[in-house]
Each structure stands twice: as C-alpha cells, then as structure tokens.
C-alpha cells in the first residue's frame, strides 16, 4: 500500500529499492546502499569516491568481504536512479 504524501516542503521520490536490490544481487540486503547512491547523486552531499573509500572504515572487519557488493549497489543507485 502506498501512502499519499500531501506536503510541499519535501521532495518524495519513490524508488523500489528492494526490487532493484533483488535484481542486482538476488537479495534485498543491498537496498540501503542503492538508496545511499541515489541520495548522493541527488544531494551531492559527499563525493562518490569518498563515500566508497569510507566503507572500509565503517564496515566491520568480518563484513569487509561485502564491500565490493556494497560499492556495486552504490554505483547502481548513483548511475541508474532518475529524478
């Protein structure tokens, strides 16, 4: 169910993150990284390369092996989401 947003002080962008994540990785686990990539593209709050380089500082040692998948999802969100 989609809820109608009736506000003019925000910009609502509907993106099927879970579906996109399933398409690129077979799992919904990367939906947040797709969203981050899209957010960075829209806002330019941080440079894309800085975001990707920072992953090794914020992802735990045992999950470092997932960094390439996270980068792939970030790039997908950055390059493929249209606003």
mmCIF file of N, CA and C in Angstrom:
data_model
loop_
_atom_site.group_PDB
_atom_site.id
_atom_site.type_symbol
_atom_site.label_atom_id
_atom_site.label_comp_id
_atom_site.label_asym_id
_atom_site.label_seq_id
_atom_site.Cartn_x
_atom_site.Cartn_y
_atom_site.Cartn_z
ATOM 1 N N UNK A 1 0.835 -1.188 0.000
ATOM 2 C CA UNK A 1 0.000 0.000 0.000
ATOM 3 C C UNK A 1 0.875 1.245 0.000
ATOM 4 N N UNK A 2 0.590 2.137 -0.930
ATOM 5 C CA UNK A 2 1.322 3.389 -0.972
ATOM 6 C C UNK A 2 0.512 4.468 -0.299
ATOM 7 N N UNK A 3 1.163 5.206 0.558
ATOM 8 C CA UNK A 3 0.524 6.295 1.267
ATOM 9 C C UNK A 3 0.775 7.584 0.500
ATOM 10 N N UNK A 4 -0.269 8.347 0.292
ATOM 11 C CA UNK A 4 -0.143 9.625 -0.403
ATOM 12 C C UNK A 4 0.484 10.645 0.549
ATOM 13 N N UNK A 5 1.481 11.361 0.066
ATOM 14 C CA UNK A 5 2.152 12.387 0.853
ATOM 15 C C UNK A 5 1.660 13.735 0.353
ATOM 16 N N UNK A 6 1.038 14.476 1.211
ATOM 17 C CA UNK A 6 0.497 15.781 0.832
ATOM 18 C C UNK A 6 1.259 16.898 1.531
ATOM 19 N N UNK A 7 2.526 17.027 1.168
ATOM 20 C CA UNK A 7 3.366 18.083 1.724
ATOM 21 C C UNK A 7 4.105 18.743 0.580
ATOM 22 N N UNK A 8 4.330 20.039 0.702
ATOM 23 C CA UNK A 8 5.080 20.729 -0.339
ATOM 24 C C UNK A 8 6.439 21.222 0.164
ATOM 25 N N UNK A 9 6.813 20.822 1.382
ATOM 26 C CA UNK A 9 8.100 21.229 1.929
ATOM 27 C C UNK A 9 9.154 20.133 1.822
ATOM 28 N N UNK A 10 8.788 19.009 1.196
ATOM 29 C CA UNK A 10 9.729 17.913 0.981
ATOM 30 C C UNK A 10 9.573 17.385 -0.434
ATOM 31 N N UNK A 11 10.578 16.694 -0.889
ATOM 32 C CA UNK A 11 10.523 16.060 -2.203
ATOM 33 C C UNK A 11 10.451 14.550 -1.980
ATOM 34 N N UNK A 12 9.389 13.933 -2.442
ATOM 35 C CA UNK A 12 9.214 12.497 -2.297
ATOM 36 C C UNK A 12 9.614 11.835 -3.613
ATOM 37 N N UNK A 13 10.523 10.887 -3.499
ATOM 38 C CA UNK A 13 10.970 10.132 -4.667
ATOM 39 C C UNK A 13 10.730 8.662 -4.361
ATOM 40 N N UNK A 14 9.843 8.062 -5.102
ATOM 41 C CA UNK A 14 9.516 6.654 -4.877
ATOM 42 C C UNK A 14 10.423 5.787 -5.734
ATOM 43 N N UNK A 15 11.214 4.967 -5.063
ATOM 44 C CA UNK A 15 12.160 4.091 -5.750
ATOM 45 C C UNK A 15 11.992 2.690 -5.159
ATOM 46 N N UNK A 16 11.765 1.686 -5.986
ATOM 47 C CA UNK A 16 11.575 0.317 -5.475
ATOM 48 C C UNK A 16 12.905 -0.338 -5.095
ATOM 49 N N UNK A 17 13.484 0.122 -3.987
ATOM 50 C CA UNK A 17 14.820 -0.312 -3.582
ATOM 51 C C UNK A 17 14.929 -1.826 -3.412
ATOM 52 N N UNK A 18 13.969 -2.445 -2.752
ATOM 53 C CA UNK A 18 14.057 -3.894 -2.541
ATOM 54 C C UNK A 18 14.038 -4.639 -3.861
ATOM 55 N N UNK A 19 13.174 -4.239 -4.781
ATOM 56 C CA UNK A 19 13.112 -4.895 -6.089
ATOM 57 C C UNK A 19 14.424 -4.715 -6.854
ATOM 58 N N UNK A 20 14.961 -3.512 -6.830
ATOM 59 C CA UNK A 20 16.231 -3.256 -7.515
ATOM 60 C C UNK A 20 17.353 -4.083 -6.899
ATOM 61 N N UNK A 21 17.369 -4.156 -5.578
ATOM 62 C CA UNK A 21 18.391 -4.945 -4.897
ATOM 63 C C UNK A 21 18.273 -6.423 -5.265
ATOM 64 N N UNK A 22 17.061 -6.923 -5.315
ATOM 65 C CA UNK A 22 16.847 -8.324 -5.713
ATOM 66 C C UNK A 22 17.366 -8.553 -7.133
ATOM 67 N N UNK A 23 17.156 -7.582 -8.012
ATOM 68 C CA UNK A 23 17.587 -7.721 -9.411
ATOM 69 C C UNK A 23 19.106 -7.734 -9.560
ATOM 70 N N UNK A 24 19.799 -6.936 -8.757
ATOM 71 C CA UNK A 24 21.257 -6.875 -8.946
ATOM 72 C C UNK A 24 22.030 -7.848 -8.062
ATOM 73 N N UNK A 25 21.391 -8.300 -6.953
ATOM 74 C CA UNK A 25 22.152 -9.161 -6.037
ATOM 75 C C UNK A 25 21.422 -10.431 -5.621
ATOM 76 N N UNK A 26 20.126 -10.525 -5.939
ATOM 77 C CA UNK A 26 19.359 -11.678 -5.501
ATOM 78 C C UNK A 26 18.924 -11.599 -4.051
ATOM 79 N N UNK A 27 19.160 -10.460 -3.421
ATOM 80 C CA UNK A 27 18.818 -10.266 -2.017
ATOM 81 C C UNK A 27 18.397 -8.812 -1.795
ATOM 82 N N UNK A 28 17.491 -8.566 -0.852
ATOM 83 C CA UNK A 28 17.124 -7.182 -0.554
ATOM 84 C C UNK A 28 18.132 -6.463 0.350
ATOM 85 N N UNK A 29 19.188 -7.144 0.742
ATOM 86 C CA UNK A 29 20.131 -6.593 1.719
ATOM 87 C C UNK A 29 20.889 -5.361 1.235
ATOM 88 N N UNK A 30 20.982 -5.152 -0.060
ATOM 89 C CA UNK A 30 21.738 -4.010 -0.572
ATOM 90 C C UNK A 30 20.858 -2.804 -0.896
ATOM 91 N N UNK A 31 19.582 -2.878 -0.553
ATOM 92 C CA UNK A 31 18.653 -1.780 -0.855
ATOM 93 C C UNK A 31 19.139 -0.464 -0.247
ATOM 94 N N UNK A 32 19.671 -0.526 0.968
ATOM 95 C CA UNK A 32 20.144 0.696 1.617
ATOM 96 C C UNK A 32 21.312 1.322 0.863
ATOM 97 N N UNK A 33 22.164 0.505 0.278
ATOM 98 C CA UNK A 33 23.310 1.037 -0.464
ATOM 99 C C UNK A 33 22.863 1.656 -1.791
ATOM 100 N N UNK A 34 21.852 1.074 -2.414
ATOM 101 C CA UNK A 34 21.279 1.691 -3.618
ATOM 102 C C UNK A 34 20.711 3.060 -3.250
ATOM 103 N N UNK A 35 20.012 3.120 -2.124
ATOM 104 C CA UNK A 35 19.427 4.381 -1.657
ATOM 105 C C UNK A 35 20.514 5.421 -1.380
ATOM 106 N N UNK A 36 21.607 4.998 -0.770
ATOM 107 C CA UNK A 36 22.705 5.933 -0.490
ATOM 108 C C UNK A 36 23.284 6.478 -1.786
ATOM 109 N N UNK A 37 23.475 5.605 -2.778
ATOM 110 C CA UNK A 37 23.985 6.061 -4.071
ATOM 111 C C UNK A 37 23.063 7.073 -4.713
ATOM 112 N N UNK A 38 21.762 6.811 -4.679
ATOM 113 C CA UNK A 38 20.784 7.746 -5.252
ATOM 114 C C UNK A 38 20.779 9.064 -4.479
ATOM 115 N N UNK A 39 20.856 8.977 -3.145
ATOM 116 C CA UNK A 39 20.869 10.171 -2.302
ATOM 117 C C UNK A 39 22.084 11.044 -2.601
ATOM 118 N N UNK A 40 23.248 10.427 -2.742
ATOM 119 C CA UNK A 40 24.471 11.176 -3.042
ATOM 120 C C UNK A 40 24.360 11.842 -4.410
ATOM 121 N N UNK A 41 23.781 11.151 -5.368
ATOM 122 C CA UNK A 41 23.602 11.749 -6.699
ATOM 123 C C UNK A 41 22.689 12.965 -6.623
ATOM 124 N N UNK A 42 21.592 12.838 -5.892
ATOM 125 C CA UNK A 42 20.610 13.918 -5.790
ATOM 126 C C UNK A 42 21.136 15.110 -5.010
ATOM 127 N N UNK A 43 21.808 14.864 -3.900
ATOM 128 C CA UNK A 43 22.185 15.947 -2.986
ATOM 129 C C UNK A 43 23.615 16.441 -3.143
ATOM 130 N N UNK A 44 24.490 15.598 -3.694
ATOM 131 C CA UNK A 44 25.924 15.905 -3.790
ATOM 132 C C UNK A 44 26.507 16.237 -2.418
ATOM 133 N N UNK A 45 25.972 15.581 -1.385
ATOM 134 C CA UNK A 45 26.409 15.833 -0.016
ATOM 135 C C UNK A 45 27.841 15.365 0.228
ATOM 136 N N UNK A 46 28.290 14.401 -0.555
ATOM 137 C CA UNK A 46 29.658 13.891 -0.455
ATOM 138 C C UNK A 46 30.061 13.411 -1.844
ATOM 139 N N UNK A 47 31.351 13.431 -2.120
ATOM 140 C CA UNK A 47 31.822 12.925 -3.402
ATOM 141 C C UNK A 47 31.696 11.400 -3.412
ATOM 142 N N UNK A 48 31.283 10.863 -4.546
ATOM 143 C CA UNK A 48 31.050 9.430 -4.661
ATOM 144 C C UNK A 48 32.293 8.624 -4.297
ATOM 145 N N UNK A 49 33.450 9.022 -4.774
ATOM 146 C CA UNK A 49 34.667 8.255 -4.479
ATOM 147 C C UNK A 49 35.013 8.284 -2.988
ATOM 148 N N UNK A 50 34.732 9.388 -2.309
ATOM 149 C CA UNK A 50 34.980 9.482 -0.862
ATOM 150 C C UNK A 50 34.047 8.523 -0.121
ATOM 151 N N UNK A 51 32.793 8.488 -0.532
ATOM 152 C CA UNK A 51 31.827 7.567 0.086
ATOM 153 C C UNK A 51 32.316 6.126 -0.036
ATOM 154 N N UNK A 52 32.714 5.737 -1.232
ATOM 155 C CA UNK A 52 33.154 4.354 -1.450
ATOM 156 C C UNK A 52 34.420 4.034 -0.666
ATOM 157 N N UNK A 53 35.351 4.975 -0.606
ATOM 158 C CA UNK A 53 36.579 4.752 0.157
ATOM 159 C C UNK A 53 36.312 4.637 1.656
ATOM 160 N N UNK A 54 35.273 5.305 2.135
ATOM 161 C CA UNK A 54 34.982 5.294 3.572
ATOM 162 C C UNK A 54 34.396 3.969 4.057
ATOM 163 N N UNK A 55 33.913 3.139 3.145
ATOM 164 C CA UNK A 55 33.274 1.890 3.558
ATOM 165 C C UNK A 55 34.175 1.023 4.426
ATOM 166 N N UNK A 56 35.448 0.970 4.106
ATOM 167 C CA UNK A 56 36.356 0.124 4.892
ATOM 168 C C UNK A 56 36.504 0.628 6.327
ATOM 169 N N UNK A 57 36.179 1.900 6.563
ATOM 170 C CA UNK A 57 36.258 2.461 7.918
ATOM 171 C C UNK A 57 34.994 2.220 8.737
ATOM 172 N N UNK A 58 33.878 1.972 8.067
ATOM 173 C CA UNK A 58 32.610 1.860 8.796
ATOM 174 C C UNK A 58 32.014 0.453 8.772
ATOM 175 N N UNK A 59 32.538 -0.398 7.925
ATOM 176 C CA UNK A 59 32.066 -1.787 7.867
ATOM 177 C C UNK A 59 33.011 -2.637 8.701
ATOM 178 N N UNK A 60 32.431 -3.454 9.550
ATOM 179 C CA UNK A 60 33.232 -4.258 10.476
ATOM 180 C C UNK A 60 34.193 -5.186 9.723
ATOM 181 N N UNK A 61 35.232 -5.567 10.422
ATOM 182 C CA UNK A 61 36.277 -6.435 9.857
ATOM 183 C C UNK A 61 35.677 -7.708 9.248
ATOM 184 N N UNK A 62 34.754 -8.333 9.958
ATOM 185 C CA UNK A 62 34.190 -9.590 9.463
ATOM 186 C C UNK A 62 33.298 -9.410 8.238
ATOM 187 N N UNK A 63 32.849 -8.175 7.976
ATOM 188 C CA UNK A 63 31.987 -7.911 6.821
ATOM 189 C C UNK A 63 32.702 -7.200 5.678
ATOM 190 N N UNK A 64 34.011 -7.032 5.798
ATOM 191 C CA UNK A 64 34.783 -6.364 4.754
ATOM 192 C C UNK A 64 34.638 -7.055 3.398
ATOM 193 N N UNK A 65 34.405 -8.356 3.412
ATOM 194 C CA UNK A 65 34.268 -9.108 2.158
ATOM 195 C C UNK A 65 33.064 -8.658 1.331
ATOM 196 N N UNK A 66 32.135 -7.935 1.971
ATOM 197 C CA UNK A 66 30.946 -7.467 1.263
ATOM 198 C C UNK A 66 31.117 -6.073 0.655
ATOM 199 N N UNK A 67 32.253 -5.465 0.857
ATOM 200 C CA UNK A 67 32.479 -4.117 0.326
ATOM 201 C C UNK A 67 32.314 -4.061 -1.193
ATOM 202 N N UNK A 68 32.841 -4.998 -1.972
ATOM 203 C CA UNK A 68 32.628 -4.920 -3.423
ATOM 204 C C UNK A 68 31.135 -4.931 -3.811
ATOM 205 N N UNK A 69 30.333 -5.723 -3.119
ATOM 206 C CA UNK A 69 28.891 -5.737 -3.394
ATOM 207 C C UNK A 69 28.251 -4.415 -3.000
ATOM 208 N N UNK A 70 28.693 -3.848 -1.897
ATOM 209 C CA UNK A 70 28.172 -2.547 -1.472
ATOM 210 C C UNK A 70 28.528 -1.462 -2.473
ATOM 211 N N UNK A 71 29.747 -1.481 -2.976
ATOM 212 C CA UNK A 71 30.167 -0.494 -3.976
ATOM 213 C C UNK A 71 29.349 -0.664 -5.252
ATOM 214 N N UNK A 72 29.117 -1.889 -5.665
ATOM 215 C CA UNK A 72 28.300 -2.146 -6.854
ATOM 216 C C UNK A 72 26.896 -1.560 -6.672
ATOM 217 N N UNK A 73 26.312 -1.740 -5.497
ATOM 218 C CA UNK A 73 24.975 -1.217 -5.231
ATOM 219 C C UNK A 73 24.965 0.311 -5.166
ATOM 220 N N UNK A 74 25.977 0.902 -4.550
ATOM 221 C CA UNK A 74 26.081 2.360 -4.502
ATOM 222 C C UNK A 74 26.183 2.915 -5.918
ATOM 223 N N UNK A 75 27.052 2.320 -6.723
ATOM 224 C CA UNK A 75 27.202 2.767 -8.111
ATOM 225 C C UNK A 75 25.897 2.623 -8.885
ATOM 226 N N UNK A 76 25.187 1.523 -8.659
ATOM 227 C CA UNK A 76 23.917 1.326 -9.341
ATOM 228 C C UNK A 76 22.939 2.441 -8.978
ATOM 229 N N UNK A 77 22.801 2.735 -7.691
ATOM 230 C CA UNK A 77 21.901 3.808 -7.269
ATOM 231 C C UNK A 77 22.309 5.152 -7.816
ATOM 232 N N UNK A 78 23.591 5.410 -7.832
ATOM 233 C CA UNK A 78 24.111 6.697 -8.317
ATOM 234 C C UNK A 78 23.891 6.850 -9.824
ATOM 235 N N UNK A 79 24.121 5.783 -10.571
ATOM 236 C CA UNK A 79 24.093 5.875 -12.029
ATOM 237 C C UNK A 79 22.752 5.560 -12.686
ATOM 238 N N UNK A 80 21.850 4.914 -11.973
ATOM 239 C CA UNK A 80 20.640 4.434 -12.633
ATOM 240 C C UNK A 80 19.331 4.993 -12.121
ATOM 241 N N UNK A 81 19.339 5.696 -11.014
ATOM 242 C CA UNK A 81 18.090 6.242 -10.499
ATOM 243 C C UNK A 81 17.870 7.625 -11.136
ATOM 244 N N UNK A 82 16.706 7.777 -11.743
ATOM 245 C CA UNK A 82 16.377 9.039 -12.416
ATOM 246 C C UNK A 82 15.479 9.884 -11.516
ATOM 247 N N UNK A 83 15.787 11.176 -11.435
ATOM 248 C CA UNK A 83 14.999 12.095 -10.623
ATOM 249 C C UNK A 83 14.239 13.048 -11.518
#
